[in-house]
Coordinates of C-alpha atoms and ligand atoms in Angstrom, one line a residue:
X1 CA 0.0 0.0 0.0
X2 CA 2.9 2.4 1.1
X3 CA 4.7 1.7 -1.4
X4 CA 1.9 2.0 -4.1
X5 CA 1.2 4.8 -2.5
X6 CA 4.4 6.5 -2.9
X7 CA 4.7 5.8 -6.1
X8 CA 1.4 7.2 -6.9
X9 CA 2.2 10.1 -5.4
X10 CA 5.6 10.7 -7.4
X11 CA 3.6 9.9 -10.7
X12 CA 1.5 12.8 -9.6
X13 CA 4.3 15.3 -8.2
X14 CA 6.7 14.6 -10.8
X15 CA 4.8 14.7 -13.5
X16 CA 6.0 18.0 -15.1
X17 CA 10.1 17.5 -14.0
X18 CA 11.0 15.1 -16.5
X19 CA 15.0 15.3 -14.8
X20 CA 13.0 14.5 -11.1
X21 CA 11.2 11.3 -12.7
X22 CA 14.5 10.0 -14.0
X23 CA 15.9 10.1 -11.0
X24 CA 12.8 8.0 -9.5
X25 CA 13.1 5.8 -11.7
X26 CA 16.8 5.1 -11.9
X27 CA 16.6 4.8 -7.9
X28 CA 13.9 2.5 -7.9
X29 CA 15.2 0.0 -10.4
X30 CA 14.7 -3.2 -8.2
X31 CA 11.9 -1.9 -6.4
X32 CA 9.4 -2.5 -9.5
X33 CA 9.0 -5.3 -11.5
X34 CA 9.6 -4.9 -15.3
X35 CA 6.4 -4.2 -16.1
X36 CA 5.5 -1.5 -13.8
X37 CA 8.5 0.4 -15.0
X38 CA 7.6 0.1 -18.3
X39 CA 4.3 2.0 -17.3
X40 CA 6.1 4.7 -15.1
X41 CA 8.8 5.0 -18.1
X42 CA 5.5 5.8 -20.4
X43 CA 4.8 8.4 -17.5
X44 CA 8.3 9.4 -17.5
X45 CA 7.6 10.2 -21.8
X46 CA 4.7 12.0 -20.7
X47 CA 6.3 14.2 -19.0
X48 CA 9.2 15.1 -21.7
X49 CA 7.0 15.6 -23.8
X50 CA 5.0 18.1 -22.0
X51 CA 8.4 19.8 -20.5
X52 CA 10.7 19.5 -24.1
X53 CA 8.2 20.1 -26.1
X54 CA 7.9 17.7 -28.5
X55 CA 7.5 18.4 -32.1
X56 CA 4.0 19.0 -33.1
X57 CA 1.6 16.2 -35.2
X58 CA 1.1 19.0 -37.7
X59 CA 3.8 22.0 -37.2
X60 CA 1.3 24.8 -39.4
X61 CA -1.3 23.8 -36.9
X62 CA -2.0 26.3 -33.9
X63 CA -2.7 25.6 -30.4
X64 CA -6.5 26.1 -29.7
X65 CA -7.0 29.3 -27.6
X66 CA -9.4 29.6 -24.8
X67 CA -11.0 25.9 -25.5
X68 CA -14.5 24.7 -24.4
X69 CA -13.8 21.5 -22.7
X70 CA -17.7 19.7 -22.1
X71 CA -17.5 16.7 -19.6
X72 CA -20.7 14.4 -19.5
X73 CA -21.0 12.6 -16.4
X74 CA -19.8 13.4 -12.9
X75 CA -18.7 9.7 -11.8
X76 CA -15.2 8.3 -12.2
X77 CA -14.8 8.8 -15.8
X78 CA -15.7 12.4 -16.2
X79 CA -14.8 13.5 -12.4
X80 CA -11.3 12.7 -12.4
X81 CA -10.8 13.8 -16.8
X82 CA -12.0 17.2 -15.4
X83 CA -10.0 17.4 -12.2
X84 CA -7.1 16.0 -14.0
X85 CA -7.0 18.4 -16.4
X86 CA -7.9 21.5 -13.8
X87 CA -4.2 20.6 -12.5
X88 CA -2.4 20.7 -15.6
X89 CA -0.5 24.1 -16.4
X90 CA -2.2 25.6 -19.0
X91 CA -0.8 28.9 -20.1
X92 CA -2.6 32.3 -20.2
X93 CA -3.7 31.4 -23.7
X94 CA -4.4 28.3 -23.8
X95 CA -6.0 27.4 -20.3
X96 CA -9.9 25.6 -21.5
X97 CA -12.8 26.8 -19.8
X98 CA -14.0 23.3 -18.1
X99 CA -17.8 22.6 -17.7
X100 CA -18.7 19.9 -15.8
X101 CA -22.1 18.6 -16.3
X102 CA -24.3 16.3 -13.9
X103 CA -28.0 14.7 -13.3
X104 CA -27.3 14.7 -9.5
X105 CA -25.7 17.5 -7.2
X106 CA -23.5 14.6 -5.6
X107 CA -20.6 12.2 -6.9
X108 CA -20.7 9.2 -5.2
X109 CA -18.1 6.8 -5.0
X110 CA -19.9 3.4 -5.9
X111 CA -17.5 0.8 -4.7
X112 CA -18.6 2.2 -0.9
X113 CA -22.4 2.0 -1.7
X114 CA -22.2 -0.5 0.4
X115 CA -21.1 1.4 3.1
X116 CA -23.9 4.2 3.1
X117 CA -26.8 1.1 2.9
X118 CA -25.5 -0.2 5.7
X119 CA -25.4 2.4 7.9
X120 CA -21.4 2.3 8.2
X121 CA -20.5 5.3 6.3
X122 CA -22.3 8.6 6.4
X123 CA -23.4 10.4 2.7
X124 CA -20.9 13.2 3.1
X125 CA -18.1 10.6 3.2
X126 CA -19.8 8.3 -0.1
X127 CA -21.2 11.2 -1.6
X128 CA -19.7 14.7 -1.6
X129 CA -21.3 17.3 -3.4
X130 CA -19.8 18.4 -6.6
X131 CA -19.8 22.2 -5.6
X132 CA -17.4 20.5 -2.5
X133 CA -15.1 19.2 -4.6
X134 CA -14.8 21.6 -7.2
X135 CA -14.1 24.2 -4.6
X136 CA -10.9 26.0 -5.6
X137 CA -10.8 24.9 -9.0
X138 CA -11.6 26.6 -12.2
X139 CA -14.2 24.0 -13.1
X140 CA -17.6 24.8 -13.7
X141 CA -20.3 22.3 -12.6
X142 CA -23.9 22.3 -14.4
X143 CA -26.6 20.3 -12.6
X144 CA -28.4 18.9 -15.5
X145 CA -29.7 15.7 -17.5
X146 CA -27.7 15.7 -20.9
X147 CA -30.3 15.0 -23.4
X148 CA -29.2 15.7 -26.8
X149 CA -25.2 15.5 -28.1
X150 CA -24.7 17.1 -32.0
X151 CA -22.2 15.7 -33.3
X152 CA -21.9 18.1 -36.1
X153 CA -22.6 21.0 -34.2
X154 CA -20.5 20.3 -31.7
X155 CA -23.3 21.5 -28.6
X156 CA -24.8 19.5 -25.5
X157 CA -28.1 20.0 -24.9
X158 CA -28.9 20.1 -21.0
X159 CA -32.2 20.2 -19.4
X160 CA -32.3 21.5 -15.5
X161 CA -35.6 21.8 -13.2
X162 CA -33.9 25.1 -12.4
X163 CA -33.0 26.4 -15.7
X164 CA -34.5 24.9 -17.8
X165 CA -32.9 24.1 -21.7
X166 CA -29.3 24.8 -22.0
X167 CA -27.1 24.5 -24.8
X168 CA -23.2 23.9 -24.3
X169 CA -21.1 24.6 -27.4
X170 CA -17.9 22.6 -27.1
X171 CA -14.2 22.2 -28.4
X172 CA -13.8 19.0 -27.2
X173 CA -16.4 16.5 -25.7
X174 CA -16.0 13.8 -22.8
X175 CA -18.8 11.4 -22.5
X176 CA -18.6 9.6 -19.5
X177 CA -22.4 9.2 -18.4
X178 CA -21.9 5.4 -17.2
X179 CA -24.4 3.0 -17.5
X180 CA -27.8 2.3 -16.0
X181 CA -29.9 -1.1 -14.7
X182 CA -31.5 -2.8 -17.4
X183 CA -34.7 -3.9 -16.2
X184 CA -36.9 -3.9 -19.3
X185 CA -36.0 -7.8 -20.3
X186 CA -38.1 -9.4 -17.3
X187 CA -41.7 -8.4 -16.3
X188 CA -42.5 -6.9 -13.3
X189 CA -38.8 -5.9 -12.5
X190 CA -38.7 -2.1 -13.4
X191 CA -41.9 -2.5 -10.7
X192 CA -41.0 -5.0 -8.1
X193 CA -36.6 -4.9 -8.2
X194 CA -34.9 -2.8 -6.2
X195 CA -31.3 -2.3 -8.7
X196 CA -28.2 -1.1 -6.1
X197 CA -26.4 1.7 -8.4
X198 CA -27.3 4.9 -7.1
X199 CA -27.2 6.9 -3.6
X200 CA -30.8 7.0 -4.3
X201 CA -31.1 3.1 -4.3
X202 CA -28.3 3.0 -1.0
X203 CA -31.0 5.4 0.9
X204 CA -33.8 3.1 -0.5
X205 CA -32.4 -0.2 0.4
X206 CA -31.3 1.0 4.2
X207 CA -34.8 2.4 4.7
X208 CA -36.4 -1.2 3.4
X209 CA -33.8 -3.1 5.5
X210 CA -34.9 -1.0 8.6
X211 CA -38.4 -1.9 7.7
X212 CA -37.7 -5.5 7.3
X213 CA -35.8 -5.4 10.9
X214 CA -39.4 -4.1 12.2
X215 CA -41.6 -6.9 9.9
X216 CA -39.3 -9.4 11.8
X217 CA -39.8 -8.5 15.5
X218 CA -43.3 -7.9 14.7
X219 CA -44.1 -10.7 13.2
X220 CA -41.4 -12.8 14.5
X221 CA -40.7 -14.7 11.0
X222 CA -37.1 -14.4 8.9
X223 CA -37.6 -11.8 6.0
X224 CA -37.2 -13.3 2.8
X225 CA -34.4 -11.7 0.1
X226 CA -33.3 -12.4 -3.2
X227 CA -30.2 -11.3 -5.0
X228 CA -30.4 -11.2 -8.8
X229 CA -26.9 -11.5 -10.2
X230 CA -24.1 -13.2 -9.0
X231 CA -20.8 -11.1 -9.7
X232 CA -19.0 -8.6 -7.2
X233 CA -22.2 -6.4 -6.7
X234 CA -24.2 -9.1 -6.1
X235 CA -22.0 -11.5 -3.9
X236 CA -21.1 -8.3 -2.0
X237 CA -24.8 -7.6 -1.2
X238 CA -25.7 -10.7 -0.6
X239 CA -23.1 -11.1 2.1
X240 CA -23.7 -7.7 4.0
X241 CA -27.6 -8.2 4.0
X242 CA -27.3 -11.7 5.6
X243 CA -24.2 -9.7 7.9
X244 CA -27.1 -7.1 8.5
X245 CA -29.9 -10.0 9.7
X246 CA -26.8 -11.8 11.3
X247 CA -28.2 -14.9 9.6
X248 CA -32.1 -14.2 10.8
X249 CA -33.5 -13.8 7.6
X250 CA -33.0 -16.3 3.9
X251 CA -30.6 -14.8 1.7
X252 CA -31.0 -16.1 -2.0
X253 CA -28.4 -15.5 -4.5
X254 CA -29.2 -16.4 -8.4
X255 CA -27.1 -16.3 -11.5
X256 CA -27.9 -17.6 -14.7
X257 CA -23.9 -19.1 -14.9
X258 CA -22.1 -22.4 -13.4
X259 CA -20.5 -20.6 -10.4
X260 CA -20.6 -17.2 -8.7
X261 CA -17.7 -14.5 -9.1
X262 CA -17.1 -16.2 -12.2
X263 CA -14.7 -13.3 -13.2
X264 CA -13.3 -13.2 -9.9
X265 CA -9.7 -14.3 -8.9
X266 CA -9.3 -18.0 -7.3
X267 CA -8.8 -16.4 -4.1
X268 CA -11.1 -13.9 -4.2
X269 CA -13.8 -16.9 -5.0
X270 CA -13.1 -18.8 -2.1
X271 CA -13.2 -17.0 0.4
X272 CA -16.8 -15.0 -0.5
X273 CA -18.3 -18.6 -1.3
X274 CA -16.9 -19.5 2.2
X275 CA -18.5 -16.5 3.6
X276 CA -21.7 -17.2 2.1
X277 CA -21.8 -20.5 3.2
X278 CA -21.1 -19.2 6.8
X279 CA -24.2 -16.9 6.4
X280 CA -26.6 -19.9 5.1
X281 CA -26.9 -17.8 1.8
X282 CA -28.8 -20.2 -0.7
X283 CA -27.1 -20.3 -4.2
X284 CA -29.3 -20.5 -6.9
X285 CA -27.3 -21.3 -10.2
X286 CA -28.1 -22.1 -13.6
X287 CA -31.2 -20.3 -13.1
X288 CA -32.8 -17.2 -14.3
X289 CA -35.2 -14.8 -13.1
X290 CA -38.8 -14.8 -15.5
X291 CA -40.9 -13.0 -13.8
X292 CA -41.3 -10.4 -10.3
X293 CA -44.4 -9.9 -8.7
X294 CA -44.9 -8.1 -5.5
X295 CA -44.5 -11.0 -3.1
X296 CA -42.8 -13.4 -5.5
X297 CA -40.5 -14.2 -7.9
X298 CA -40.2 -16.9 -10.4
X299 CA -37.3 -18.9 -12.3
X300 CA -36.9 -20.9 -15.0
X301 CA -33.8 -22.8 -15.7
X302 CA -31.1 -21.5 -18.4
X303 CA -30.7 -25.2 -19.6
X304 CA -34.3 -26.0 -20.2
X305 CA -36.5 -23.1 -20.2
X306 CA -39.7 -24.2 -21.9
X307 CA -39.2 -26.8 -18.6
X308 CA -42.9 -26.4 -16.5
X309 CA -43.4 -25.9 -13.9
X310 CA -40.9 -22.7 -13.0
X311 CA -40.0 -22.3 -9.6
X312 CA -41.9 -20.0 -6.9
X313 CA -40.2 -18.2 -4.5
X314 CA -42.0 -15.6 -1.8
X315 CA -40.2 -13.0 -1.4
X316 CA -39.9 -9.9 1.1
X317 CA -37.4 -7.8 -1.2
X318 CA -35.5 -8.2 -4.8
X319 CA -32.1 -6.5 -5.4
X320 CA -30.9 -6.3 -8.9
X321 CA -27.6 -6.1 -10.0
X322 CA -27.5 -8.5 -12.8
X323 CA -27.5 -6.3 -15.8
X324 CA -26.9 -2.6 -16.7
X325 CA -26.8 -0.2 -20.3
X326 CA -26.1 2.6 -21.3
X327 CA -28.4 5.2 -21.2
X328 CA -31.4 5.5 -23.8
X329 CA -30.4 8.4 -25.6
X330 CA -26.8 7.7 -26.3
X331 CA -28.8 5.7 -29.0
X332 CA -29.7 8.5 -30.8
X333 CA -26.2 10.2 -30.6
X334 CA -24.5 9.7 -34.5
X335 CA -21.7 7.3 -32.9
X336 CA -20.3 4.1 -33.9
X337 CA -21.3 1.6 -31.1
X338 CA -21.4 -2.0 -29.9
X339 CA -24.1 -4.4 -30.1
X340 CA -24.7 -3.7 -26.2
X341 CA -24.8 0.3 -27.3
X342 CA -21.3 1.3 -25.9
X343 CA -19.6 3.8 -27.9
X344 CA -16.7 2.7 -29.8
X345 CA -13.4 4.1 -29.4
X346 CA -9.8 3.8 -31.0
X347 CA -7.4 2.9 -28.0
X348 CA -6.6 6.9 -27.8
X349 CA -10.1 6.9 -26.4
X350 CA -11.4 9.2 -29.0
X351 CA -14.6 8.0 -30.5
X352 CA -14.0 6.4 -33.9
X353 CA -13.9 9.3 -36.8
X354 CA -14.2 12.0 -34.2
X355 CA -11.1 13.2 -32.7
X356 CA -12.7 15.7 -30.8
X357 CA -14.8 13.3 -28.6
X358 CA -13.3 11.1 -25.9
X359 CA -15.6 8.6 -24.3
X360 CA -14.5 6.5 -21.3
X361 CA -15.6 4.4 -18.5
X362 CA -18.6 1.9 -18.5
X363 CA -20.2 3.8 -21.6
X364 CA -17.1 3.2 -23.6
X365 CA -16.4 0.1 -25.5
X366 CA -12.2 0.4 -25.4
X367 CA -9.4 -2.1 -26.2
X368 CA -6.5 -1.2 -24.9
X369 CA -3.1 -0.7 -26.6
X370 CA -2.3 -4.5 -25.7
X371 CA -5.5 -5.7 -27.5
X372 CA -7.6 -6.5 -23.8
X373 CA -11.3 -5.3 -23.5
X374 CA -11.8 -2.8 -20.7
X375 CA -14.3 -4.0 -18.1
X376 CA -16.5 -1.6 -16.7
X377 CA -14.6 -0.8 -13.4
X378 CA -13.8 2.3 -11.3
X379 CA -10.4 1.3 -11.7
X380 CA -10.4 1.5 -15.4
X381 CA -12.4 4.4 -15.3
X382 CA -10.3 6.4 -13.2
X383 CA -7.1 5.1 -15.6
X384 CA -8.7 6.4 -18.7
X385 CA -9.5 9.5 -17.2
X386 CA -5.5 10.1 -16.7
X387 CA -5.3 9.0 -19.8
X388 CA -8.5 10.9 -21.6
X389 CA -7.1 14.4 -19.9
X390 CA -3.6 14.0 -21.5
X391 CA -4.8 13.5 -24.8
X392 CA -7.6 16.4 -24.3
X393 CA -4.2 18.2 -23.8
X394 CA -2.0 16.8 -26.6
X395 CA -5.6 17.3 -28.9
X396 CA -5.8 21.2 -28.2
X397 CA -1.7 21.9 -28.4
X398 CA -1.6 19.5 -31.4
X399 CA 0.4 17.0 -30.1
X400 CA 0.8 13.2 -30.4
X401 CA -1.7 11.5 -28.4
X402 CA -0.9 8.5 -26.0
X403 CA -2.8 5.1 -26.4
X404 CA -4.5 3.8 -23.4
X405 CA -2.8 0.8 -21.5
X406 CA -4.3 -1.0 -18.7
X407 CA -2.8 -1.8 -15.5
X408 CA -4.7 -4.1 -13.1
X409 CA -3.7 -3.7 -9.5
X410 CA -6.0 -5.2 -8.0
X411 CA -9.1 -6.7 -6.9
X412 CA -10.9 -5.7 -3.6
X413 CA -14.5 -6.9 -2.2
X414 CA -16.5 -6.2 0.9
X415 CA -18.2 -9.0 2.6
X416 CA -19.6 -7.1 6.2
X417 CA -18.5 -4.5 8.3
X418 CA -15.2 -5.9 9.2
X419 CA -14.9 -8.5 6.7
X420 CA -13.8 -8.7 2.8
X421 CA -11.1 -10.4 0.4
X422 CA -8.8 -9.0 -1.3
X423 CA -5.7 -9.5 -3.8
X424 CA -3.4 -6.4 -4.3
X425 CA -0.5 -6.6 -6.1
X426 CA -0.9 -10.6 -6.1
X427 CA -0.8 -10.7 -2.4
X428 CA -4.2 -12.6 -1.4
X429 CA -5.5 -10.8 2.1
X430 CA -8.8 -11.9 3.9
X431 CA -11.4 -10.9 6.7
X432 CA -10.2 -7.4 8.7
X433 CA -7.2 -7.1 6.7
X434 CA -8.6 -7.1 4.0
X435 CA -11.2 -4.7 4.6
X436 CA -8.5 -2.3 5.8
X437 CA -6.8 -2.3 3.0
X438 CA -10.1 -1.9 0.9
X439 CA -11.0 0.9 2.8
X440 CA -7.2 2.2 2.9
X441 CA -7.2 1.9 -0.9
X442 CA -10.5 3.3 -1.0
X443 CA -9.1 6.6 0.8
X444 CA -6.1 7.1 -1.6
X445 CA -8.8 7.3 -4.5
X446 CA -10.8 9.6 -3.5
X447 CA -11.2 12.3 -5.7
X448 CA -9.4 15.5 -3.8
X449 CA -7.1 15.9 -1.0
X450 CA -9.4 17.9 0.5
X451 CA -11.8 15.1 1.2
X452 CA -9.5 12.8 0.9
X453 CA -7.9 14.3 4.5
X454 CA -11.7 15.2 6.0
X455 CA -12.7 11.3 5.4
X456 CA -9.3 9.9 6.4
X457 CA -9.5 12.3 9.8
X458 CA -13.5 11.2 10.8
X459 CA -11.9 6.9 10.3
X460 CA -9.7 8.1 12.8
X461 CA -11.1 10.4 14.9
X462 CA -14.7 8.7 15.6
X463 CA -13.7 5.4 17.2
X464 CA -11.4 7.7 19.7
X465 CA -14.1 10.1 20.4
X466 CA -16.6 6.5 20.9
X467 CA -14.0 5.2 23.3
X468 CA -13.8 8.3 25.6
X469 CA -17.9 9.0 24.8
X470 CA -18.3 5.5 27.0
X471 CA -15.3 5.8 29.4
X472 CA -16.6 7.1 32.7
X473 CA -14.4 8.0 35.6
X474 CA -15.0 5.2 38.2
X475 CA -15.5 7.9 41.2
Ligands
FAD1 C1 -22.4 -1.0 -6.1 C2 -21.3 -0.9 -7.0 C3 -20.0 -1.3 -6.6 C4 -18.9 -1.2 -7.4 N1 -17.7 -1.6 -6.9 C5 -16.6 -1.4 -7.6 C6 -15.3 -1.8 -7.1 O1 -15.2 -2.2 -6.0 N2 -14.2 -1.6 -7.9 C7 -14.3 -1.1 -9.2 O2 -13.3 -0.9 -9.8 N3 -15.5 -0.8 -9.7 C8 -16.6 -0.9 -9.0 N4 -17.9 -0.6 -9.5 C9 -18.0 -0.2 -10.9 C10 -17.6 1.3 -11.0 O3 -18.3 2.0 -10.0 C11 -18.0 1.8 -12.4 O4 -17.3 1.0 -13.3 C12 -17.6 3.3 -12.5 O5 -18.3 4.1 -11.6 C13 -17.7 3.8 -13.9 O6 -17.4 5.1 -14.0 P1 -18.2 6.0 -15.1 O7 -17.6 7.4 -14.9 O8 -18.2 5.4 -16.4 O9 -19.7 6.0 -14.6 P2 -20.3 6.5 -13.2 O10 -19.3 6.5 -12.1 O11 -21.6 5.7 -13.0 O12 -20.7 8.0 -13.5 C14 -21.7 8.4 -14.4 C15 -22.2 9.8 -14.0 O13 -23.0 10.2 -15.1 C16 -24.1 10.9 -14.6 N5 -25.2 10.8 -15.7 C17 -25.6 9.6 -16.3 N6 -26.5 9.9 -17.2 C18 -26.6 11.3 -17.2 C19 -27.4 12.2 -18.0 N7 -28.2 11.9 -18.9 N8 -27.2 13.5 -17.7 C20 -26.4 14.0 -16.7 N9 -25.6 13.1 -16.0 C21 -25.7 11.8 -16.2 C22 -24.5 10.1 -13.4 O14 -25.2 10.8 -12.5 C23 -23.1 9.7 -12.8 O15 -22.7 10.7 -11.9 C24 -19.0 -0.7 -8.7 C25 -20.3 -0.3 -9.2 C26 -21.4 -0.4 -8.4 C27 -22.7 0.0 -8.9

């Protein structure tokens, strides 16, 4: 952690000292494997190239003064691409005017959802507001639902209760507007599911969990609940709700696959099967969901679906995480997509035949410089975002831009309160250790010091406050 830390840290602070980053790396020779140095030497180019000046793609070709820089999506994609680029040092002439654009007032940090529904983590910590973060920067935020891109026309159209229509003329274009649950293939789920992707959905589910805890005393039977999906989200949720009941309610887990976590490392497997075993949670494989009702749900098998009769389960509450899409109305933006409507882009991540749009995160559909599909993770999100903002950079001041390279570091999960897996680096951790690495890991990536130090200070100073709010002088 320290050490990935560190080195984090000198990517960052040496990023515009090309002699400085030499030096790092010459003094860290054995410290990094080849293949990290080969990512912090394509840092270390970065930075020459920024510092010496490196001849232009097209000499007779000027920089673009004052740019319009549009960013779609507040989340890790378009957050960090906007931050990123608020840091670099633009000149007099050239420095963009940034316009950040958003549905919701808050960014929230998904991978602690979990958190905020179970009452662990307050919303300030999961959920800043934008106007919090963007404090001290030149970055203008626009609370708004993006309706409309022109291609051609290069403008944004923007709708907002409070101002109504907005249109955004741009330079250069980030779309990084996510996805969103895709509830429309099975009846009655839009109605009866409860999907876990939003702070709306966190607030919803911990109110229904609180309501459950009341149906139980009350009526003194185990709530029923059914996970739909079983990959990290699901697995995850499944573990902290039967955490939550501390194994007095039926946990059901589905997936429509052979085995849970099925993208998950070896490790990573074990131990959340083990810990879902130790919770009673009742895997459902093979199996898919056919139809939700209010008070049940039914599934068919994946093998023989025509099979009668389906299987009945009563139910108390459905979560949903088993499949999401990208918005509606990216369909109607004059794009080159995938079948499963991500836009397409060329591993620079600009959006095939327009070099003025960059597109990244979950709504992107991006193979890497080494030819591997990117998943739709925060930690590929916030890596083409470094990316993204650089070639944003090397766009406007007609320079070469870089192609994207993954690097995985990692994989962490949550599995309760004080309980998770996780393999960094390759080193396999599991139960608090894990968790405290997760959360650790968690803090580095948040997306400004500023909260970043606020956070890290509450993890510290609540337990000590707790510990002298209970200690009483024995007089
Ligand atoms: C519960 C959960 C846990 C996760 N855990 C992990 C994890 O542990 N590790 C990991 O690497 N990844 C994790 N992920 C995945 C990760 O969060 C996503 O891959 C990542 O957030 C993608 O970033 P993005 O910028 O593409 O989209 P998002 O972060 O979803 O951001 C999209 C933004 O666009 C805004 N938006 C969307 N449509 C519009 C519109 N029409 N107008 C205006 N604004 C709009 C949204 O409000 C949102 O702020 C998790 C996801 C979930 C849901």
């Amino acid at each position: 952690m320290l050490l990935a830390y560190v080195c984090g840290m000198c990517r960052w602070k040496v990023s515009f000292d090309c002699f400085s980053r030499t030096c790092f790396l010459n003094s860290t020779r054995f410290l990094f494997p080849s293949k990290r140095r080969q990512v912090l030497t394509r840092h270390l180019h970065l930075s020459c190239i920024y510092t010496s000046g490196e001849k232009s793609v097209n000499s007779s070709k000027k920089p673009v003064l004052h740019p319009k820089i549009t960013i779609l999506g507040g989340g890790f994609g378009g957050l960090y691409t906007a931050l990123f680029l608020s840091r670099y040092p633009w000149t007099r002439l050239t420095r963009p005017k940034i316009t950040l654009v958003d549905r919701s007032e808050r960014f929230v940090f998904l991978p602690m959802l979990y958190e905020l529904a179970f009452g662990q983590l307050d919303k300030w910590q999961v959920a800043p507001t934008f106007s919090q973060l963007l404090q001290g920067t030149d970055i203008d935020f626009v609370l708004g639902q993006v309706e409309k891109v022109d291609v051609q026309g290069s403008t944004c159209e923007i709708f907002s209760t409070k101002h109504g229509h907005k249109v955004l003329q741009h330079d250069r274009l980030v779309i990084a507007i996510g996805t969103e649950p895709s509830l429309s293939s099975v009846p009655g789920a839009d109605k009866y599911t409860l999907p876990f992707r939003t702070l709306e959905h966190a607030e919803l589910l911990k109110q229904k969990l609180a309501n459950l805890t009341k149906i139980r005393r009350q009526q003194g039977r185990e709530p029923i609940i059914f996970v739909i999906g079983g990959s990290y989200s699901g697995v995850e949720l499944a573990s902290n709700v039967a955490e939550y009941f501390q194994g007095k309610a039926k946990v059901y887990i589905v997936d429509r696959g052979s085995r849970l976590l099925d993208a998950a490392s070896d490790h990573n497997r074990n131990i959340a099967l083990q810990t879902l075993r130790s919770w009673n949670v009742e895997t459902l494989l093979g199996m898919e969901v056919s139809c939700v009702t209010e008070d049940a749900v039914l599934l068919k098998s994946v093998e023989e679906p025509f099979q009668e009769p389906q299987k009945k389960f009563d139910v108390d509450l459905v979560l949903w995480t088993a499949g999401f899409k990208p918005s509606s109305w990216l369909s109607f933006v004059e794009l080159e997509k995938d079948s499963t409507g991500r836009i397409l882009t060329s591993s620079t991540l600009q959006a095939n035949g327009h070099e003025d749009i960059f597109v990244l995160g979950d709504a992107a559909a991006v193979t890497d410089v080494n030819g591997q599909k990117c998943k739709a993770t925060a930690q590929v999100a916030i890596q083409q975002a470094q990316c993204a903002a650089w070639n944003i950079w090397a766009s406007l001041c007609n320079k070469k831009p870089i192609p994207f390279r993954y690097e995985h570091l990692g994989e962490l999960m949550t599995l309760g309160k004080y309980n998770g897996t996780a393999e960094v680096f390759g080193i396999p951790l599991s139960g608090t250790s894990a968790q405290v690495t997760r959360r650790l890991a968690y803090l580095y990536r948040m997306p400004t010091h500023l909260h970043r130090w606020k956070v890290g200070q509450n993890w510290v100073l609540k337990p000590v406050g707790c510990l002298f709010d209970n200690f009483s002088f024995p007089l």
